[in-house]
Amino acid sequence: MERLPKRQRHQQLSRLIEENPFLTDRELTRLLKVSIQTIRLDRLELSIPELRERLKLMAERSYDPVRSLPLHEVIGDILDLQLDKSGISLFEIREEHVFSRSGIARGHHVFAQANSLAVAVINDEIALTASADIRFIRPARLGEKCIAKAYVRSSGAQKGKAKVEVFTYVGDEMVFQGNFVIYRSAGEPDREGGDGHEDRH
Amino acid sequence: MERLPKRQRHQQLSRLIEENPFLTDRELTRLLKVSIQTIRLDRLELSIPELRERLKLMAERSYDPVRSLPLHEVIGDILDLQLDKSGISLFEIREEHVFSRSGIARGHHVFAQANSLAVAVINDEIALTASADIRFIRPARLGEKCIAKAYVRSSGAQKGKAKVEVFTYVGDEMVFQGNFVIYRSAGEPDREGGDGHEDRH
DNA sequence: GCTTTTTTGGCACCAGGTATCAGTATGAAC
DNA sequence: GTTCATACTGATACCTGGTGCCAAAAAAGC
């Protein structure tokens, strides 16, 4: 018996299930023209879990709050935070942040890291982005770690507006720079803004 | 028999399953102190599908490319697009876009709608945001429908840079305004940018 | 009291498997 | 030719997490 058919079938099986994880063993018998036992042996050898386990894994992954709400609260990990002074956050460009073909991060994510850091650095219950002036210096790419540094240029605790400057680096290359004007609740909290935070931890 | 216990149980059941869709009927019997048949009757009345169906739905949702990559391609539905001239998109502020307590949309989403429309309106294979000057005029809130209108002010097909102005409205109130500079592949596609598109359909 | 609703129990059945044992085909090795 | 290994198939028992249905018991409601 040729060895190839089996290996080919294994490859096909992997591919089929990868591109449609909703296939039952019975449906796979039709596609691969082998018995259901063979399908199951193959899955065993390839350690591909059964349909229900596959679906459960997918559901869990999409249910994971960290993954399912990637734009909640602060984007990136806060490394340092000196309220009303400065802050640093780290954000790694992963698969889900880039265009699959070019590997270039979508602007939203780079913006979101900077924006949420600018908001987080403001020492107030409510902080909302009023305006921003941003520049994408060079594209951020898959796997790169973006370090955003925010500096409060004028805290404006009395005026109700604060100016925050954010620089985002990959290594020593700057990829993004932005000037944010943040409304703070000391001023008129709800008049403007498109972002804010409600939980300070 | 009081009507309340049943209704209360129904509420509890809905809440429990909502916050943990992975619960089996058997586990629910422990939590609600009723028989498994009652749980099943309750699910029937509330038309809550069985565990496996719930997981399957979650898996499908996370597998659906449109939903699983909410920040892919264009955010919002394109209502009108005249390449290198103007475009209109609609984006409804839903639960997942707002801060749960204030109901105010996170800035990323409002920005993302405007940004992706600005990029989409450019008639080129590759388009990347180079810089932007944005203003959040008033907060967008849960349930509001944001209409973004983009106007290409200078297409710059030769220069490699285009200027796009975007206004986002809720009803006749402006919530956001932004000026975008977009790099287009005619110029130097990969030199800058934080966003782009790879598929034009 | 009696009636109605709610709850429970029991049983058959289903999908989509796992696990295991036995049998068959096929080709290479001696 | 016989033996052996590998691959494949079939059959059966069992599992989970249910559905569907019927009847009995319990709890309200009047």
mmCIF file of C-alpha atoms in Angstrom, chain B:
data_model
loop_
_atom_site.group_PDB
_atom_site.id
_atom_site.type_symbol
_atom_site.label_atom_id
_atom_site.label_comp_id
_atom_site.label_asym_id
_atom_site.label_seq_id
_atom_site.Cartn_x
_atom_site.Cartn_y
_atom_site.Cartn_z
ATOM 1 C CA MET B 1 -48.056 29.048 43.823
ATOM 2 C CA GLU B 2 -46.595 32.485 43.579
ATOM 3 C CA ARG B 3 -45.905 33.634 40.080
ATOM 4 C CA LEU B 4 -42.848 35.488 41.182
ATOM 5 C CA PRO B 5 -40.526 32.589 41.908
ATOM 6 C CA LYS B 6 -40.872 31.386 38.348
ATOM 7 C CA ARG B 7 -40.325 34.778 36.829
ATOM 8 C CA GLN B 8 -37.447 35.424 39.136
ATOM 9 C CA ARG B 9 -35.961 32.094 38.196
ATOM 10 C CA HIS B 10 -36.371 32.946 34.539
ATOM 11 C CA GLN B 11 -34.560 36.207 35.079
ATOM 12 C CA GLN B 12 -31.821 34.454 36.999
ATOM 13 C CA LEU B 13 -31.567 31.784 34.357
ATOM 14 C CA SER B 14 -31.202 34.345 31.594
ATOM 15 C CA ARG B 15 -28.611 36.237 33.582
ATOM 16 C CA LEU B 16 -26.632 33.126 34.473
ATOM 17 C CA ILE B 17 -26.492 31.896 30.919
ATOM 18 C CA GLU B 18 -25.687 35.332 29.623
ATOM 19 C CA GLU B 19 -22.726 35.665 31.913
ATOM 20 C CA ASN B 20 -21.645 32.077 31.432
ATOM 21 C CA PRO B 21 -22.975 30.446 28.278
ATOM 22 C CA PHE B 22 -20.943 27.328 29.029
ATOM 23 C CA LEU B 23 -23.301 26.126 31.770
ATOM 24 C CA THR B 24 -24.965 22.760 31.224
ATOM 25 C CA ASP B 25 -28.528 22.113 32.370
ATOM 26 C CA ARG B 26 -27.128 19.896 35.086
ATOM 27 C CA GLU B 27 -25.003 22.703 36.453
ATOM 28 C CA LEU B 28 -27.979 24.998 36.335
ATOM 29 C CA THR B 29 -30.011 22.621 38.496
ATOM 30 C CA ARG B 30 -27.407 23.106 41.225
ATOM 31 C CA LEU B 31 -27.529 26.871 40.887
ATOM 32 C CA LEU B 32 -31.289 27.247 40.726
ATOM 33 C CA LYS B 33 -32.284 24.308 42.959
ATOM 34 C CA VAL B 34 -34.859 22.915 40.585
ATOM 35 C CA SER B 35 -35.003 19.733 38.573
ATOM 36 C CA ILE B 36 -33.362 19.427 35.214
ATOM 37 C CA GLN B 37 -36.782 19.173 33.580
ATOM 38 C CA THR B 38 -37.730 22.543 34.971
ATOM 39 C CA ILE B 39 -34.529 24.009 33.624
ATOM 40 C CA ARG B 40 -35.393 22.615 30.225
ATOM 41 C CA LEU B 41 -38.946 23.900 30.340
ATOM 42 C CA ASP B 42 -37.576 27.281 31.326
ATOM 43 C CA ARG B 43 -35.105 27.327 28.478
ATOM 44 C CA LEU B 44 -37.924 26.348 26.171
ATOM 45 C CA GLU B 45 -40.139 29.185 27.380
ATOM 46 C CA LEU B 46 -37.292 31.657 27.188
ATOM 47 C CA SER B 47 -36.176 30.155 23.895
ATOM 48 C CA ILE B 48 -32.639 29.766 25.127
ATOM 49 C CA PRO B 49 -30.950 27.138 22.970
ATOM 50 C CA GLU B 50 -29.113 24.188 24.418
ATOM 51 C CA LEU B 51 -25.453 24.388 25.407
ATOM 52 C CA ARG B 52 -24.161 22.962 22.155
ATOM 53 C CA GLU B 53 -26.244 25.330 20.084
ATOM 54 C CA ARG B 54 -25.022 28.253 22.156
ATOM 55 C CA LEU B 55 -21.413 27.264 21.653
ATOM 56 C CA LYS B 56 -22.021 26.704 17.977
ATOM 57 C CA LEU B 57 -23.527 30.159 17.635
ATOM 58 C CA MET B 58 -20.587 31.713 19.443
ATOM 59 C CA ALA B 59 -18.173 29.802 17.264
ATOM 60 C CA GLU B 60 -20.019 30.878 14.128
ATOM 61 C CA ARG B 61 -20.050 34.464 15.231
ATOM 62 C CA SER B 62 -16.354 34.419 15.955
ATOM 63 C CA TYR B 63 -15.766 32.577 12.696
ATOM 64 C CA ASP B 64 -17.804 34.988 10.637
ATOM 65 C CA PRO B 65 -15.151 37.204 9.096
ATOM 66 C CA VAL B 66 -17.420 40.243 9.144
ATOM 67 C CA ARG B 67 -17.952 40.054 12.869
ATOM 68 C CA SER B 68 -14.697 38.550 13.972
ATOM 69 C CA LEU B 69 -12.705 41.285 12.354
ATOM 70 C CA PRO B 70 -14.777 44.299 13.253
ATOM 71 C CA LEU B 71 -11.876 46.582 12.533
ATOM 72 C CA HIS B 72 -11.059 45.083 9.182
ATOM 73 C CA GLU B 73 -11.470 47.028 6.026
ATOM 74 C CA VAL B 74 -14.207 49.584 6.399
ATOM 75 C CA ILE B 75 -15.876 50.311 9.707
ATOM 76 C CA GLY B 76 -19.540 51.017 9.154
ATOM 77 C CA ASP B 77 -21.611 50.400 6.081
ATOM 78 C CA ILE B 78 -20.720 52.289 2.983
ATOM 79 C CA LEU B 79 -23.866 54.010 1.759
ATOM 80 C CA ASP B 80 -22.323 55.877 -1.104
ATOM 81 C CA LEU B 81 -18.884 55.964 -2.620
ATOM 82 C CA GLN B 82 -17.593 58.125 -5.424
ATOM 83 C CA LEU B 83 -13.953 57.291 -5.691
ATOM 84 C CA ASP B 84 -11.614 60.229 -5.363
ATOM 85 C CA LYS B 85 -14.615 62.426 -4.690
ATOM 86 C CA SER B 86 -16.747 61.578 -1.698
ATOM 87 C CA GLY B 87 -18.203 58.818 0.409
ATOM 88 C CA ILE B 88 -20.825 58.239 3.062
ATOM 89 C CA SER B 89 -20.889 55.532 5.702
ATOM 90 C CA LEU B 90 -23.252 54.582 8.484
ATOM 91 C CA PHE B 91 -22.108 53.252 11.817
ATOM 92 C CA GLU B 92 -24.483 52.427 14.629
ATOM 93 C CA ILE B 93 -23.144 52.775 18.141
ATOM 94 C CA ARG B 94 -23.814 49.458 19.808
ATOM 95 C CA GLU B 95 -23.225 47.950 23.204
ATOM 96 C CA GLU B 96 -19.699 46.870 22.373
ATOM 97 C CA HIS B 97 -18.669 50.362 21.334
ATOM 98 C CA VAL B 98 -19.554 52.270 24.473
ATOM 99 C CA PHE B 99 -18.471 52.571 28.043
ATOM 100 C CA SER B 100 -21.097 50.530 29.802
ATOM 101 C CA ARG B 101 -21.877 53.077 32.464
ATOM 102 C CA SER B 102 -21.856 56.324 30.558
ATOM 103 C CA GLY B 103 -23.051 54.921 27.241
ATOM 104 C CA ILE B 104 -20.550 57.155 25.479
ATOM 105 C CA ALA B 105 -18.820 55.666 22.481
ATOM 106 C CA ARG B 106 -15.111 55.096 22.761
ATOM 107 C CA GLY B 107 -13.225 57.441 20.530
ATOM 108 C CA HIS B 108 -11.492 54.642 18.652
ATOM 109 C CA HIS B 109 -14.681 53.615 16.974
ATOM 110 C CA VAL B 110 -15.723 57.057 15.872
ATOM 111 C CA PHE B 111 -12.191 57.606 14.659
ATOM 112 C CA ALA B 112 -12.126 54.217 12.970
ATOM 113 C CA GLN B 113 -15.268 54.929 10.996
ATOM 114 C CA ALA B 114 -13.907 58.239 9.741
ATOM 115 C CA ASN B 115 -10.435 56.860 9.099
ATOM 116 C CA SER B 116 -11.549 53.836 7.157
ATOM 117 C CA LEU B 117 -13.951 55.898 5.077
ATOM 118 C CA ALA B 118 -11.174 58.355 4.296
ATOM 119 C CA VAL B 119 -9.028 55.449 3.157
ATOM 120 C CA ALA B 120 -11.831 53.752 1.219
ATOM 121 C CA VAL B 121 -12.680 56.819 -0.782
ATOM 122 C CA ILE B 122 -9.196 56.895 -2.251
ATOM 123 C CA ASN B 123 -9.126 55.163 -5.611
ATOM 124 C CA ASP B 124 -5.916 53.226 -5.194
ATOM 125 C CA GLU B 125 -4.680 49.746 -4.432
ATOM 126 C CA ILE B 126 -2.910 50.795 -1.308
ATOM 127 C CA ALA B 127 -3.867 53.714 0.860
ATOM 128 C CA LEU B 128 -2.415 54.491 4.259
ATOM 129 C CA THR B 129 -3.252 57.187 6.720
ATOM 130 C CA ALA B 130 -0.319 59.530 7.027
ATOM 131 C CA SER B 131 -1.723 62.051 9.458
ATOM 132 C CA ALA B 132 -4.971 63.341 10.800
ATOM 133 C CA ASP B 133 -6.335 66.289 12.616
ATOM 134 C CA ILE B 134 -9.469 65.306 14.451
ATOM 135 C CA ARG B 135 -12.061 66.821 16.726
ATOM 136 C CA PHE B 136 -14.696 65.131 18.838
ATOM 137 C CA ILE B 137 -17.417 67.761 18.856
ATOM 138 C CA ARG B 138 -19.795 65.964 21.190
ATOM 139 C CA PRO B 139 -19.924 62.398 22.497
ATOM 140 C CA ALA B 140 -21.701 59.789 20.425
ATOM 141 C CA ARG B 141 -23.984 57.625 22.530
ATOM 142 C CA LEU B 142 -25.366 54.118 22.554
ATOM 143 C CA GLY B 143 -27.916 53.553 19.834
ATOM 144 C CA GLU B 144 -27.013 56.625 17.834
ATOM 145 C CA LYS B 145 -26.400 56.222 14.135
ATOM 146 C CA CYS B 146 -23.310 58.014 12.964
ATOM 147 C CA ILE B 147 -23.272 59.197 9.395
ATOM 148 C CA ALA B 148 -19.775 59.988 8.214
ATOM 149 C CA LYS B 149 -19.307 62.045 5.079
ATOM 150 C CA ALA B 150 -15.919 62.175 3.454
ATOM 151 C CA TYR B 151 -14.854 64.665 0.823
ATOM 152 C CA VAL B 152 -11.626 64.391 -1.112
ATOM 153 C CA ARG B 153 -10.229 67.894 -1.115
ATOM 154 C CA SER B 154 -7.191 67.191 -3.236
ATOM 155 C CA SER B 155 -6.821 63.765 -4.716
ATOM 156 C CA GLY B 156 -3.098 64.200 -5.379
ATOM 157 C CA ALA B 157 -2.946 61.210 -7.663
ATOM 158 C CA GLN B 158 0.419 62.426 -8.823
ATOM 159 C CA LYS B 159 1.851 63.680 -5.551
ATOM 160 C CA GLY B 160 1.103 60.477 -3.667
ATOM 161 C CA LYS B 161 -0.866 62.296 -1.019
ATOM 162 C CA ALA B 162 -4.548 63.028 -0.822
ATOM 163 C CA LYS B 163 -6.435 65.236 1.565
ATOM 164 C CA VAL B 164 -9.738 63.968 2.842
ATOM 165 C CA GLU B 165 -12.141 65.799 5.092
ATOM 166 C CA VAL B 166 -14.604 63.775 7.141
ATOM 167 C CA PHE B 167 -17.644 64.989 9.050
ATOM 168 C CA THR B 168 -19.627 62.665 11.256
ATOM 169 C CA TYR B 169 -23.187 63.479 12.174
ATOM 170 C CA VAL B 170 -25.863 62.106 14.437
ATOM 171 C CA GLY B 171 -29.007 63.489 12.933
ATOM 172 C CA ASP B 172 -28.055 67.040 12.114
ATOM 173 C CA GLU B 173 -25.616 67.351 14.988
ATOM 174 C CA MET B 174 -21.975 67.057 14.167
ATOM 175 C CA VAL B 175 -20.150 64.725 16.543
ATOM 176 C CA PHE B 176 -16.789 64.468 14.858
ATOM 177 C CA GLN B 177 -14.712 66.235 12.284
ATOM 178 C CA GLY B 178 -11.368 65.235 10.889
ATOM 179 C CA ASN B 179 -8.858 66.178 8.250
ATOM 180 C CA PHE B 180 -6.918 63.217 6.950
ATOM 181 C CA VAL B 181 -3.838 63.056 4.818
ATOM 182 C CA ILE B 182 -3.704 59.734 3.012
ATOM 183 C CA TYR B 183 -0.707 58.260 1.252
ATOM 184 C CA ARG B 184 -1.604 56.487 -1.937
ATOM 185 C CA SER B 185 0.428 53.874 -3.766
ATOM 186 C CA ALA B 186 0.943 56.194 -6.719
ATOM 187 C CA GLY B 187 3.320 58.029 -4.430
ATOM 188 C CA GLU B 188 5.371 56.008 -2.025
ATOM 189 C CA PRO B 189 2.963 53.431 -0.730
ATOM 190 C CA ASP B 190 4.937 51.938 2.074
ATOM 191 C CA ARG B 191 6.786 54.898 3.446
ATOM 192 C CA GLU B 192 4.256 55.926 6.000
ATOM 193 C CA GLY B 193 0.825 55.255 7.308
ATOM 194 C CA GLY B 194 -0.976 53.356 9.912
ATOM 195 C CA ASP B 195 -3.833 52.116 7.880
ATOM 196 C CA GLY B 196 -4.701 50.968 4.445
ATOM 197 C CA HIS B 197 -6.648 48.459 2.477
ATOM 198 C CA GLU B 198 -5.666 45.542 0.391
ATOM 199 C CA ASP B 199 -8.875 44.432 -1.148
ATOM 200 C CA ARG B 200 -11.013 46.566 -3.288
ATOM 201 C CA HIS B 201 -14.278 44.858 -4.049
#
